[in-house]
Each structure stands twice: as structure tokens, then as C-alpha cells.
Coordinates of C-alpha atoms in Angstrom, one line a residue:
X1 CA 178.4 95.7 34.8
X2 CA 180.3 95.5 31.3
X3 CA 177.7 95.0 29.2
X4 CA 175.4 97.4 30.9
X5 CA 177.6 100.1 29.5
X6 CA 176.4 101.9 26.4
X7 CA 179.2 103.8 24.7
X8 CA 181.4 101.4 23.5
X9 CA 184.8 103.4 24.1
X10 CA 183.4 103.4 27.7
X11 CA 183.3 99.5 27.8
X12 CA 186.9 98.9 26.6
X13 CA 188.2 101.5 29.1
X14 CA 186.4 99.9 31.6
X15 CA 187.9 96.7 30.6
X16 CA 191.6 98.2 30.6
X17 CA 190.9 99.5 34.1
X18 CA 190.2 96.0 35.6
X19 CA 192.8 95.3 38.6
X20 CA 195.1 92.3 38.2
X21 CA 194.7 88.8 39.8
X22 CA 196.4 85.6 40.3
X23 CA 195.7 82.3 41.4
X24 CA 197.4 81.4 44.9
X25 CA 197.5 84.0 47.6
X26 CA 199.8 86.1 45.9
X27 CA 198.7 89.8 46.2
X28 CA 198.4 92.1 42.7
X29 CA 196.3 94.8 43.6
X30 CA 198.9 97.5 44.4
X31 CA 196.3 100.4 44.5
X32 CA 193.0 100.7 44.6
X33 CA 190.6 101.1 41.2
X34 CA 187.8 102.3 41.0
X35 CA 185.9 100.6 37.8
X36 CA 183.8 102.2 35.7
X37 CA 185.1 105.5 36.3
X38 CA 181.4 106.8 36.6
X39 CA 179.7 104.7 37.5
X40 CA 176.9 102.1 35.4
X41 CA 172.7 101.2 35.8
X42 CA 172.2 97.9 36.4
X43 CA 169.1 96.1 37.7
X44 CA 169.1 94.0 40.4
X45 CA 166.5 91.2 41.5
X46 CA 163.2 89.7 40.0
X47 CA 161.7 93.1 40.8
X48 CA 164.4 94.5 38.5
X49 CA 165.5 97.5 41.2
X50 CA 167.9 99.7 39.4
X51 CA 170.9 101.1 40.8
X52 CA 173.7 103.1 39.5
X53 CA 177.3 101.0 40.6
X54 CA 180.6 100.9 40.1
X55 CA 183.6 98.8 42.0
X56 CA 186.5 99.9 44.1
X57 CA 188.7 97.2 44.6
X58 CA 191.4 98.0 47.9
X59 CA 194.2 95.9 49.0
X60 CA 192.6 95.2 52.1
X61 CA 194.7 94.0 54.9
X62 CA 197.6 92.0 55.1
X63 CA 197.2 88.4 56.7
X64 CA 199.1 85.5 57.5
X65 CA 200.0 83.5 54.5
X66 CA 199.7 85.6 51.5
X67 CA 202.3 86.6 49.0
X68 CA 203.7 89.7 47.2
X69 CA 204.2 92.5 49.4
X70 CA 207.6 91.4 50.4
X71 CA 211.0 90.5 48.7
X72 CA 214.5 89.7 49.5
X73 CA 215.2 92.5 51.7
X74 CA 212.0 92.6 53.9
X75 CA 208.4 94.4 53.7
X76 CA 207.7 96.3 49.8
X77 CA 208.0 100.3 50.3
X78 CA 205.7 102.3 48.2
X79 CA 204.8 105.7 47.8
X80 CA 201.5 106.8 48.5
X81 CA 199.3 110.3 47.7
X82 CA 199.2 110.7 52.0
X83 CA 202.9 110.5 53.0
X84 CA 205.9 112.4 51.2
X85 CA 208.0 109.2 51.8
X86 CA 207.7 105.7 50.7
X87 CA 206.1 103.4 53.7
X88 CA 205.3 99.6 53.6
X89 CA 203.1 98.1 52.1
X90 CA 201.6 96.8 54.5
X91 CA 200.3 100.0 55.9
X92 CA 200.0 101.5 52.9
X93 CA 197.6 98.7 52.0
X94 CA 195.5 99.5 55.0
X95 CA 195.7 103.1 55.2
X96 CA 194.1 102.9 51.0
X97 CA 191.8 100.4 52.5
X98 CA 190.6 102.6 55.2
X99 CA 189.8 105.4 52.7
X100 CA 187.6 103.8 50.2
X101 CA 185.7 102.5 52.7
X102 CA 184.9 106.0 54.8
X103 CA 185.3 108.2 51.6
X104 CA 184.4 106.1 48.3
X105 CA 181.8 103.5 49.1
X106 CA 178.8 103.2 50.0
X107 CA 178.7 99.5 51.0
X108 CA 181.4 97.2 51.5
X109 CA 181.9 93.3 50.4
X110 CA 183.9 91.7 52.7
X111 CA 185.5 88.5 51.4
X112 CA 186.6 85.9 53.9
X113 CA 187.5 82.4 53.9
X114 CA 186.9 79.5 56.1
X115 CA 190.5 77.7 55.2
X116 CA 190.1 75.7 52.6
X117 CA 190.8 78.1 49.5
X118 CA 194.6 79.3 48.7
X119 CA 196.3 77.4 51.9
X120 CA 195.2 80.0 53.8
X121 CA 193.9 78.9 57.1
X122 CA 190.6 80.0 58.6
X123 CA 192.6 81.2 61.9
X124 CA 194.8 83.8 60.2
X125 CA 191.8 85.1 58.1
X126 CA 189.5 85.9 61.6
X127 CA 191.9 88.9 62.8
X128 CA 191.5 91.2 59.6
X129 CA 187.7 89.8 58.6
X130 CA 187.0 91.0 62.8
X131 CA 188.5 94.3 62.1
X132 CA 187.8 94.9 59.0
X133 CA 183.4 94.3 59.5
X134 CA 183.7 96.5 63.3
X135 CA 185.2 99.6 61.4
X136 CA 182.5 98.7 58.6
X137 CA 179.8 99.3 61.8
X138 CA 181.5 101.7 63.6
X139 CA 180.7 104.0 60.6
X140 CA 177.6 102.6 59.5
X141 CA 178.2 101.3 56.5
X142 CA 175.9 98.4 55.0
X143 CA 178.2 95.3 53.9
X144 CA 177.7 92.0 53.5
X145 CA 179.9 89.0 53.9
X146 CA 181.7 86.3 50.9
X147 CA 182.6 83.3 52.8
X148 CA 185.2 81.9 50.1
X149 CA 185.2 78.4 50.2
X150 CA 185.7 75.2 47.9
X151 CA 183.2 73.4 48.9
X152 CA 180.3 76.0 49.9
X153 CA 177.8 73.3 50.3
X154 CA 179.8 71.3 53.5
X155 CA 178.4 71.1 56.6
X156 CA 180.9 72.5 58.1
X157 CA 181.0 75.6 55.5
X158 CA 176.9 75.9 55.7
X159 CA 177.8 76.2 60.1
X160 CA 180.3 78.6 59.7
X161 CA 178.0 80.5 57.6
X162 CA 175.4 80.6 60.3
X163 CA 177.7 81.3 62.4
X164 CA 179.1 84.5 61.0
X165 CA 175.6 85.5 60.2
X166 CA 174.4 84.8 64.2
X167 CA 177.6 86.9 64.9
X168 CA 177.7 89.7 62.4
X169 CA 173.8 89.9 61.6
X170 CA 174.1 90.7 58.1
X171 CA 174.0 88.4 54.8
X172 CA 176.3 85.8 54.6
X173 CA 177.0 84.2 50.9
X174 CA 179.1 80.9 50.9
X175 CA 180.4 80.7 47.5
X176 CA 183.4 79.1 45.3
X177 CA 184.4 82.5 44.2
X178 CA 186.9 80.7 41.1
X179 CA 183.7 79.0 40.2
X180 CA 181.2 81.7 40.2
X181 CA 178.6 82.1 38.2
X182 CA 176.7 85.1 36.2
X183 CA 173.6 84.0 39.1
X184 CA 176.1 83.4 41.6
X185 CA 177.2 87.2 41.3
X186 CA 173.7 88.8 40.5
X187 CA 172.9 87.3 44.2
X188 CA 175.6 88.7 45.6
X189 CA 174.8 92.1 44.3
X190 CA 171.6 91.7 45.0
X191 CA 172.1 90.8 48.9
X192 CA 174.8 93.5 49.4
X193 CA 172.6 96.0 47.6
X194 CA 169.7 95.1 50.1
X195 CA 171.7 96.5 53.1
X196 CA 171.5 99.9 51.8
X197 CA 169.4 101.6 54.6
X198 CA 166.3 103.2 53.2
X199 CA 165.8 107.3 54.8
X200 CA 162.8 108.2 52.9
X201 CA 160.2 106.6 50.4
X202 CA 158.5 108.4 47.8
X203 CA 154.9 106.8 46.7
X204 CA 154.1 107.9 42.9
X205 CA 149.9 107.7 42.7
X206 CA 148.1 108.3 39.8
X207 CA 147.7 111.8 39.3
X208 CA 144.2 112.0 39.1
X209 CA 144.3 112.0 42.4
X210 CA 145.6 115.2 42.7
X211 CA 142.3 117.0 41.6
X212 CA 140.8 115.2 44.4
X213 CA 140.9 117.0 48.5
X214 CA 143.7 115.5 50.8
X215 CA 140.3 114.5 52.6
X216 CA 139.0 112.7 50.1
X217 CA 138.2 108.5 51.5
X218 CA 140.3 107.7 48.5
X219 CA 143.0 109.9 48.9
X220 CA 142.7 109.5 53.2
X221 CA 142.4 105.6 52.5
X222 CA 145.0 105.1 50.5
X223 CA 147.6 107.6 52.8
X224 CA 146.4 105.3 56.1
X225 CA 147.2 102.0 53.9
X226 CA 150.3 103.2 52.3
X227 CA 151.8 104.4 55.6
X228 CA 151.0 101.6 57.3
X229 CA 152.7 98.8 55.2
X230 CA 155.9 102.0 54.7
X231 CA 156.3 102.2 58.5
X232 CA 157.9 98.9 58.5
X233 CA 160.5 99.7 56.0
X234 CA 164.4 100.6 57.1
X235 CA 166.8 98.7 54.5
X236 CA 166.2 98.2 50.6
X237 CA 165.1 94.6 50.8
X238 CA 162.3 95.3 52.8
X239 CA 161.2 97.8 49.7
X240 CA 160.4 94.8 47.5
X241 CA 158.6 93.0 50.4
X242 CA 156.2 96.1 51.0
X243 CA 155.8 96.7 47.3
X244 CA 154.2 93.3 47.4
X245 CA 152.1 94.0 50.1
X246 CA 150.7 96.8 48.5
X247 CA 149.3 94.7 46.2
X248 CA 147.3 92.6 48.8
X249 CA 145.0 96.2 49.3
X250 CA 141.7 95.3 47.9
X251 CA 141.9 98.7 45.9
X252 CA 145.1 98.3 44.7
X253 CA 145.4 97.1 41.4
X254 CA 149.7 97.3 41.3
X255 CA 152.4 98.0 43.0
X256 CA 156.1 98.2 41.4
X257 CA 159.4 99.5 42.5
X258 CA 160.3 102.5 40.3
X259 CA 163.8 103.9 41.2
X260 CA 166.0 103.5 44.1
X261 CA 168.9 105.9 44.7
X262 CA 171.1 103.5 47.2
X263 CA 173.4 106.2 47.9
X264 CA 170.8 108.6 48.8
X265 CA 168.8 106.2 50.7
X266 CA 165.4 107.4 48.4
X267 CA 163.4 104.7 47.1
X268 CA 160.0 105.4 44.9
X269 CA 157.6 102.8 44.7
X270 CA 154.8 103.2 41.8
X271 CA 151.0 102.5 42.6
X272 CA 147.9 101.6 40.3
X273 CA 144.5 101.6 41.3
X274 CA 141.7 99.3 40.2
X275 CA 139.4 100.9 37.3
X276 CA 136.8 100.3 39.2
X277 CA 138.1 103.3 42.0
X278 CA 138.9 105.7 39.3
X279 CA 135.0 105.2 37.9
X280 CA 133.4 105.3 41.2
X281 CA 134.8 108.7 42.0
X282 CA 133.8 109.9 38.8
X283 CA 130.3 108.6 39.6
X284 CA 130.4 111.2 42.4
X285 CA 130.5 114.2 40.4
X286 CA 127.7 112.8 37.4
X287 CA 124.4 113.2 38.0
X288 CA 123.4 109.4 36.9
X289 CA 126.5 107.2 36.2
X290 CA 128.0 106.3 33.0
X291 CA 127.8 103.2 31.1
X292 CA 128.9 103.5 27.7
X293 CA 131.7 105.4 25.6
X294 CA 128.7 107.2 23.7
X295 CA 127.2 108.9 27.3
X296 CA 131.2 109.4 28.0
X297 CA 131.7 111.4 25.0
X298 CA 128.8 113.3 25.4
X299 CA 129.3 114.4 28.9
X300 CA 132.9 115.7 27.8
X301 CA 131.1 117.5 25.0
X302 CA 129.1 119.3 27.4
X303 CA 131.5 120.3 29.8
X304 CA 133.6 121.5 27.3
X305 CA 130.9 123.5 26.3
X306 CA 130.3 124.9 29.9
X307 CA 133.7 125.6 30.3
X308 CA 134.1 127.4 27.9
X309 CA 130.9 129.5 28.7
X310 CA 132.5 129.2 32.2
X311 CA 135.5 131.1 31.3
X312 CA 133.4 133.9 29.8
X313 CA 131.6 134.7 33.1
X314 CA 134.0 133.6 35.6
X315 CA 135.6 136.8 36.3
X316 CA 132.5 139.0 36.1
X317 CA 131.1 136.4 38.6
X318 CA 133.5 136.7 40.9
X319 CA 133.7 140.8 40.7
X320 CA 130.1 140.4 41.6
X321 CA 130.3 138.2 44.4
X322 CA 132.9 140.4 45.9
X323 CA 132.3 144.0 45.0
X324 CA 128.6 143.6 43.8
X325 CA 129.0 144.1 40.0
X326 CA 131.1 142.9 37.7
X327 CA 131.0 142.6 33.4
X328 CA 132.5 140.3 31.1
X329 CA 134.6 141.6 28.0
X330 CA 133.8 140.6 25.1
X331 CA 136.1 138.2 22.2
X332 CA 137.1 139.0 19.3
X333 CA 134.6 137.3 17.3
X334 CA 132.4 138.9 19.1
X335 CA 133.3 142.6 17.9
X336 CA 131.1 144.3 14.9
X337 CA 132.8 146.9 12.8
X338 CA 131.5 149.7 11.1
X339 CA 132.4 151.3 7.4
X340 CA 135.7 153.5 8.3
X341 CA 135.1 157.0 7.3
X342 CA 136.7 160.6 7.1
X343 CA 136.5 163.0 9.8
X344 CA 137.2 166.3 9.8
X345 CA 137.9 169.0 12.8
X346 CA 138.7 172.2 11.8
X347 CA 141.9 172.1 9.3
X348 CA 142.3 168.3 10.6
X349 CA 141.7 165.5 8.9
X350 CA 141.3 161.8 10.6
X351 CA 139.5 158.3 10.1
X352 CA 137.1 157.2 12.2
X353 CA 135.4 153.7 12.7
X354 CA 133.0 151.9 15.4
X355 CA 132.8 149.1 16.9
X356 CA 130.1 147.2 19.0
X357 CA 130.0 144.1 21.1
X358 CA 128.0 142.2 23.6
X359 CA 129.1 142.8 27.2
X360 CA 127.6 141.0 29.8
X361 CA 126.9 143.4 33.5
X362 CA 126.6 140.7 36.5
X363 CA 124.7 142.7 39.3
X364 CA 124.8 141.0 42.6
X365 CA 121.1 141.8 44.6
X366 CA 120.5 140.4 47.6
X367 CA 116.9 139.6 47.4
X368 CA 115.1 139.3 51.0
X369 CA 112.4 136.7 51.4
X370 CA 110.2 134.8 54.2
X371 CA 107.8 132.9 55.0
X372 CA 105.3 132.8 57.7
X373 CA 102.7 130.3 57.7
X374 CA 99.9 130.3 59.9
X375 CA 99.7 126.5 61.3
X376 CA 97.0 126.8 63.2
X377 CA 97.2 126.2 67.4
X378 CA 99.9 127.4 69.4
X379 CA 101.1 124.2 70.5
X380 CA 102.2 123.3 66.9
X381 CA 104.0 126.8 66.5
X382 CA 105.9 126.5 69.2
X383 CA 106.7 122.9 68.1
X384 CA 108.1 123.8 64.6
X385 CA 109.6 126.9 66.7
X386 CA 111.8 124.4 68.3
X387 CA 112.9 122.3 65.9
X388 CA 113.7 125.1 63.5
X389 CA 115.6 126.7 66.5
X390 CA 117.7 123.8 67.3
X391 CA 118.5 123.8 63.3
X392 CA 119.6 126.9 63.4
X393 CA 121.7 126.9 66.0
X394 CA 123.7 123.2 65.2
X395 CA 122.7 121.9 61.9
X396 CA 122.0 124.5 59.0
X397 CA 121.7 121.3 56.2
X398 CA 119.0 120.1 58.6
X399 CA 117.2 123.3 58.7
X400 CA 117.0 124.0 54.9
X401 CA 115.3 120.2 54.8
X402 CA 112.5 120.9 57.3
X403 CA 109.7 120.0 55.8
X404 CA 106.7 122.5 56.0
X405 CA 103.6 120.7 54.5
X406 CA 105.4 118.1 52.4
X407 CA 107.7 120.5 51.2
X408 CA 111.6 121.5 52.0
X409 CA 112.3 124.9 53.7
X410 CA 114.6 125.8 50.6
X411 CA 112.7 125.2 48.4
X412 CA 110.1 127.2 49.7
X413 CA 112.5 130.0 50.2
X414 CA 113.7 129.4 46.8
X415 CA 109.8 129.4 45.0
X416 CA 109.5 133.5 46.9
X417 CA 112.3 134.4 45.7
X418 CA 111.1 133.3 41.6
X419 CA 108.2 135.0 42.9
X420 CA 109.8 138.3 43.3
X421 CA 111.6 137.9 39.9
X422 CA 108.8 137.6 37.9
X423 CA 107.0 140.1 39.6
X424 CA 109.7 142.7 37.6
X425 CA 108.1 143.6 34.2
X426 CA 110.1 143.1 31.4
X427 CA 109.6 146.7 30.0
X428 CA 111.4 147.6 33.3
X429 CA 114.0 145.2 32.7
X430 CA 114.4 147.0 29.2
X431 CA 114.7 150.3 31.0
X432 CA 117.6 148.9 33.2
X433 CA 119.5 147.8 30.5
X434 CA 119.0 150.7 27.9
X435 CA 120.2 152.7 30.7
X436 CA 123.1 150.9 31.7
X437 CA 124.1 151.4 27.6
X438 CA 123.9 155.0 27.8
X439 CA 125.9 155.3 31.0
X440 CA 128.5 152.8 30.0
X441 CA 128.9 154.7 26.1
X442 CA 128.5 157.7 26.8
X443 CA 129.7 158.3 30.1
X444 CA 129.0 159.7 33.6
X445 CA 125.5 161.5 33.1
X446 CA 124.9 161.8 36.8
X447 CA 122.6 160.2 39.7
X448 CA 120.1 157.8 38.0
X449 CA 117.1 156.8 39.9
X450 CA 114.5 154.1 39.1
X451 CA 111.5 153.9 39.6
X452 CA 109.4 150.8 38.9

């Protein structure tokens, strides 16, 4: 953790703060320390999970065999933030231990032995480890378990370790703790970190994906897939294993572990998709797909271009779909001034000048049309009566594409209605609109009828 902290004043505190030790089984933690004070970012793992840690080292509980929490006249007294009167160590010791376990940690490292380190024998160990690792589950805190040992590698070390982890069912690391290593300790971390139970996981897609509907195949694929390998997940170490099974989907091009918040229980995992996914979609939306950067740059040319012309009419578009009539208003590069000149109203004088600019009126008419070809026999009319019927009634796509002498419904609909456009001469057309000027400049001039 030391050198994981930036500030350098922070480090030698840090350092300051360390509790005690001894060799032998003499006790010299006489309260517990909480080092750093808040806490550090380390990474953890080949999949480099970060986590924010610190260390609160307890007393833990008095066995058989250790030293320092009695002298010549009996059991230590000490004085403790929970009673107003010094009480013995010994239960002061368990009562501090009890504490950082339910109120300052979020996992626990139990360290036991299996007699061979300190004289201490493997008997009077068993009593406090048992204790200690049933409160630990009792309150459902993750933990894993140090099996201190001097010769971790013994057959009879390596049974006692399956043992306790038969027993217990969580991680057990047999380990020469006065022999440790920098990787001896990163594993530790690492399997004790593991435990943490995992309450919710948080997938980070590209955000393309976004512009695209939940119902999307890409965006439905991917949700099916995603919760399928997730469903699986309940303690941090399965979050690496389902991060790399995320890669095995075929449209998956990555899959890496973002954040974790241990105490929180939140982990995020980070997907990529293939390039080939991202240019498929946009294939959807092109009207022939795009090979080069020269056909991408133009297309982004011109649909900046019809955006922009887009954002003109949009308004007046939608004023006419809903209310039947709507008008754009125009920019200001748009407007064209006229010389300012004096004015003059009685005894009053003033300053007047005009302006004019394009305005754009969107008229919504519904324009009727039909058709009503003549087909020849009966049989044949009530035949195409049918089918168009059936259309009508359960597939309206189907009815617009039913073909009437080699040619789709709509677009025979769509030819009467051009029809009936053009059939409007454009003098009358210059009538409208001259008309519309004078009403809009210089105001309500009463009912106005055509007639064309």
C-alpha cells in the first residue's frame, strides 16, 4: 500500500502509524490502527481490479501460549473508549476486536497457525480461529484464512489446509508469514479481496448504442448475452471469470474490468464491440454501403447539409402536421435592410427603416385520391376484392405492395396524387402566395376566397 500513496507527507505518516511487532508470541498491538487513515488505490490481480484499502490491525483474541498481556501481579488493566474503568486486557482485546470487525471492516483476514510457528500449538490456536471465523459468518462478512506455518509446503500443512477449506468454505492461504514475499502478499490481497460479495453489476457499452431502440437485435442481443454470463456472478472473483467470458461472444471484440467498489458491492465491467458491428448498423441507415473514407466524408457533408436545412423547417413541419399550418422564421443573414429615413407625424419626429425576409408557410392538405380500375370479369374483381380485403384488415405493408398490373398499390396512389399537383397552374400558385404576403404584412383584411 505504501507506495501506492501519492502525497508524500501521507506516506511517512502512514509509515509512523504502522503497529508494533515482535518476534516470539509476545503481543505489541495494544489498540487497534487503522493504516492509512483514508484509505489508498491499489490494483489487485492480472486483470488489475482496483480497490480503495486500508488496514485495521485488532488484538484479536487471547490464546494459550502468547505473551504480554500479563505481569507480575496477574492479567494487564487498560482503559478503554467503552468502559469508564480500566478492564483486562484480555477483554479489552476482544471487545476492540469485536468492533472493527462489525463497524470498521469490510472483510476480515484471519491468521491461524497449525503449530509449528512461535511454540504455539495447533490445539490452543482452534478455540479463538472457531470463534473468531462463526462471528465473521454470523454477520456476513467475507474473510479469508492465513494458515501460518514454517513449512507451508508439508503434507501435513497442505491437509490441514484442505481441511480448513472443506470446513470453512472460503480461501485458505498456507504461508511462512516471516518469509513473505511482495507476490506472497499481492495473493493474499487478491484472494481476500475476491470474497467481497458482488450486489449489482454495471455493463458500460459503447455509447453509440444509445441512439439505437432498446429493440434493436444489437442492443436485444447483446442484453440477452450480457445477462446471461452476469446471472452467474455473486462474489468479486467470479467478475474476472465472466469478464473473460464475455469475450468468447462472437461480437464482442473486449471485455475489461473497469472499477469495483468492494465496499459497495458495485462492480463495472467495460465492453467493445467488433468494427465490423458498429459498420453493419450503419449500413442500415445508408442507402448503398460505404467503402472508402472519401464516400464517408461525403455522406457527413450531406447530412450536415440536411440538417441544417432540417432545423430550418422542423418546427414549421411539425406546426403543420399538428394544427395544419405552420411557417419558419427566418435567420439573420437572411434579413434585408432598407436606407433608414426621417419620419414625421404632426410635431413628431422619428426614424424609420424596413426590413424583409424569406419566410417559409407549410400548409398541410390532405389530398383525396383513388383508383378504380376496370379488370374485366367479375370473378377477377371479387378476387383482388379479397385479397385487398384481407390486407386491409391484418397487413397494411402488404396492401400498399399489391401489385395492380405490374405495379405497387402506392405507388399508384402516389402517381394521382402528382397528378392532382400539377394539375394546379402556376399563376394560381402565384396568387396563393401574393396573397398570403398581403395578409401576413398588412394584416387581417377579412374572408379570402379562391377560386381556381
Amino acid at each position: 500500500m505504501l507506495p501506492n500513496i501519492v502525497e508524500e507527507e501521507d506516506r511517512k505518516r502512514a509509515l509512523d502509524e504502522l503497529p508494533q511487532s515482535s518476534p516470539g508470541p509476545v503481543i505489541m498491538t495494544a489498540e487497534p490502527k487503522f493504516v492509512p487513515a483514508q484509505g489508498t488505490q491499489i490494483t489487485i490481480g492480472e486483470s488489475e481490479i482496483p480497490f480503495r484499502i486500508r488496514f485495521a490491525d485488532c488484538v484479536g483474541y487471547i490464546i494459550d501460549g502468547v505473551k504480554g498481556y500479563e505481569d507480575e501481579n496477574g492479567p494487564k488493566y487498560v482503559h478503554t473508549p467503552w468502559h469508564s474503568e480500566a478492564i483486562p486486557f484480555q477483554e479489552a482485546a476482544k471487545i476492540g476486536t469485536d468492533k472493527v470487525i462489525r463497524d470498521h471492516a469490510n472483510i476480515g483476514v484471519v491468521v491461524t497457525t497449525d503449530g509449528t510457528v512461535n511454540g504455539i500449538s495447533r490445539h490452543a490456536a482452534q478455540v479463538a480461529e472457531a470463534e473468531i471465523i462463526e462471528q465473521l459468518k454470523d454477520i456476513g462478512k467475507p474473510f479469508v484464512i492465513i494458515l501460518n506455518s514454517s513449512i507451508p509446503s508439508h503434507s501435513n500443512t497442505v491437509a490441514l489446509r484442505n481441511e480448513l477449506f472443506e470446513h470453512y468454505g472460503v480461501p485458505v492461504i498456507a504461508v511462512a508469514i516471516d518469509q513473505m514475499s511482495i507476490r506472497d502478499m499481492e495473493y493474499i490481497l487478491q484472494e481476500a479481496l475476491y470474497e467481497f460479495p458482488v450486489e449489482d453489476i454495471e455493463v458500460e457499452k459503447p455509447d453509440w448504442l444509445d441512439v439505437l431502440d432498446a429493440t434493436h437485435p444489437v442492443n436485444q442481443t447483446l442484453t440477452d448475452s450480457v445477462g446471461n454470463v452476469l446471472d452467474s456472478i455473486t462474489k468479486i472473483r467470479d467478475v474476472s471469470q465472466a469478464a473473460e467470458e464475455l469475450k468468447q461472444i462472437d461480437f464482442i471484440e473486449d471485455s475489461v474490468i473497469e472499477r469495483v467498489d468492494a465496499g459497495l458491492g458495485v462492480a463495472t465491467v467495460r465492453i467493445t464491440l467488433k468494427p465490423d458491428v458498429y459498420k453493419a448498423v450503419c449500413n442500415e441507415w445508408l442507402d448503398q454501403p460505404i467503402e472508402s473514407k472519401k464516400d464517408w466524408l461525403l455522406f457527413i457533408k450531406q447530412a450536415a447539409e440536411a440538417k441544417h436545412v432540417q432545423a430550418k423547417f422542423h418546427a414549421a413541419i411539425q406546426d403543420a402536421v399538428e394544427n395544419g399550418y405552420g411557417v419558419t422564421l427566418p435567420t439573420l443573414e437572411e434579413f434585408e435592410p432598407s436606407e433608414p429615413e426621417i419620419i414625421k407625424q404632426n410635431n413628431f419626429y422619428g426614424v424609420r427603416m424596413k426590413a424583409a425576409a424569406p419566410s417559409y408557410h407549410v400548409i398541410r392538405v390532405d389530398m383525396a385520391t383513388e383508383f378504380a380500375p376496370l379488370i374485366g370479369t367479375e370473378f377477377y374483381a371479387q378476387q383482388l376484392l379479397k385479397d385487398l380485403h384481407y390486407a386491409y384488415k391484418h397487413d397494411r405493408d402488404a396492401l400498399w405492395e399489391t401489385q395492380l398490373f405490374g405495379t405497387p398499390l402506392h405507388q399508384v396512389l402516389t402517381e394521382g396524387i402528382r397528378y392532382k399537383m400539377n394539375s394546379v397552374p402556376p399563376n394560381a400558385k402565384k396568387r396563393m402566395r401574393q396573397t398570403i404576403e398581403r395578409m401576413v404584412n398588412e394584416g387581417d383584411r377579412g374572408l379570402v376566397t379562391f377560386i381556381i
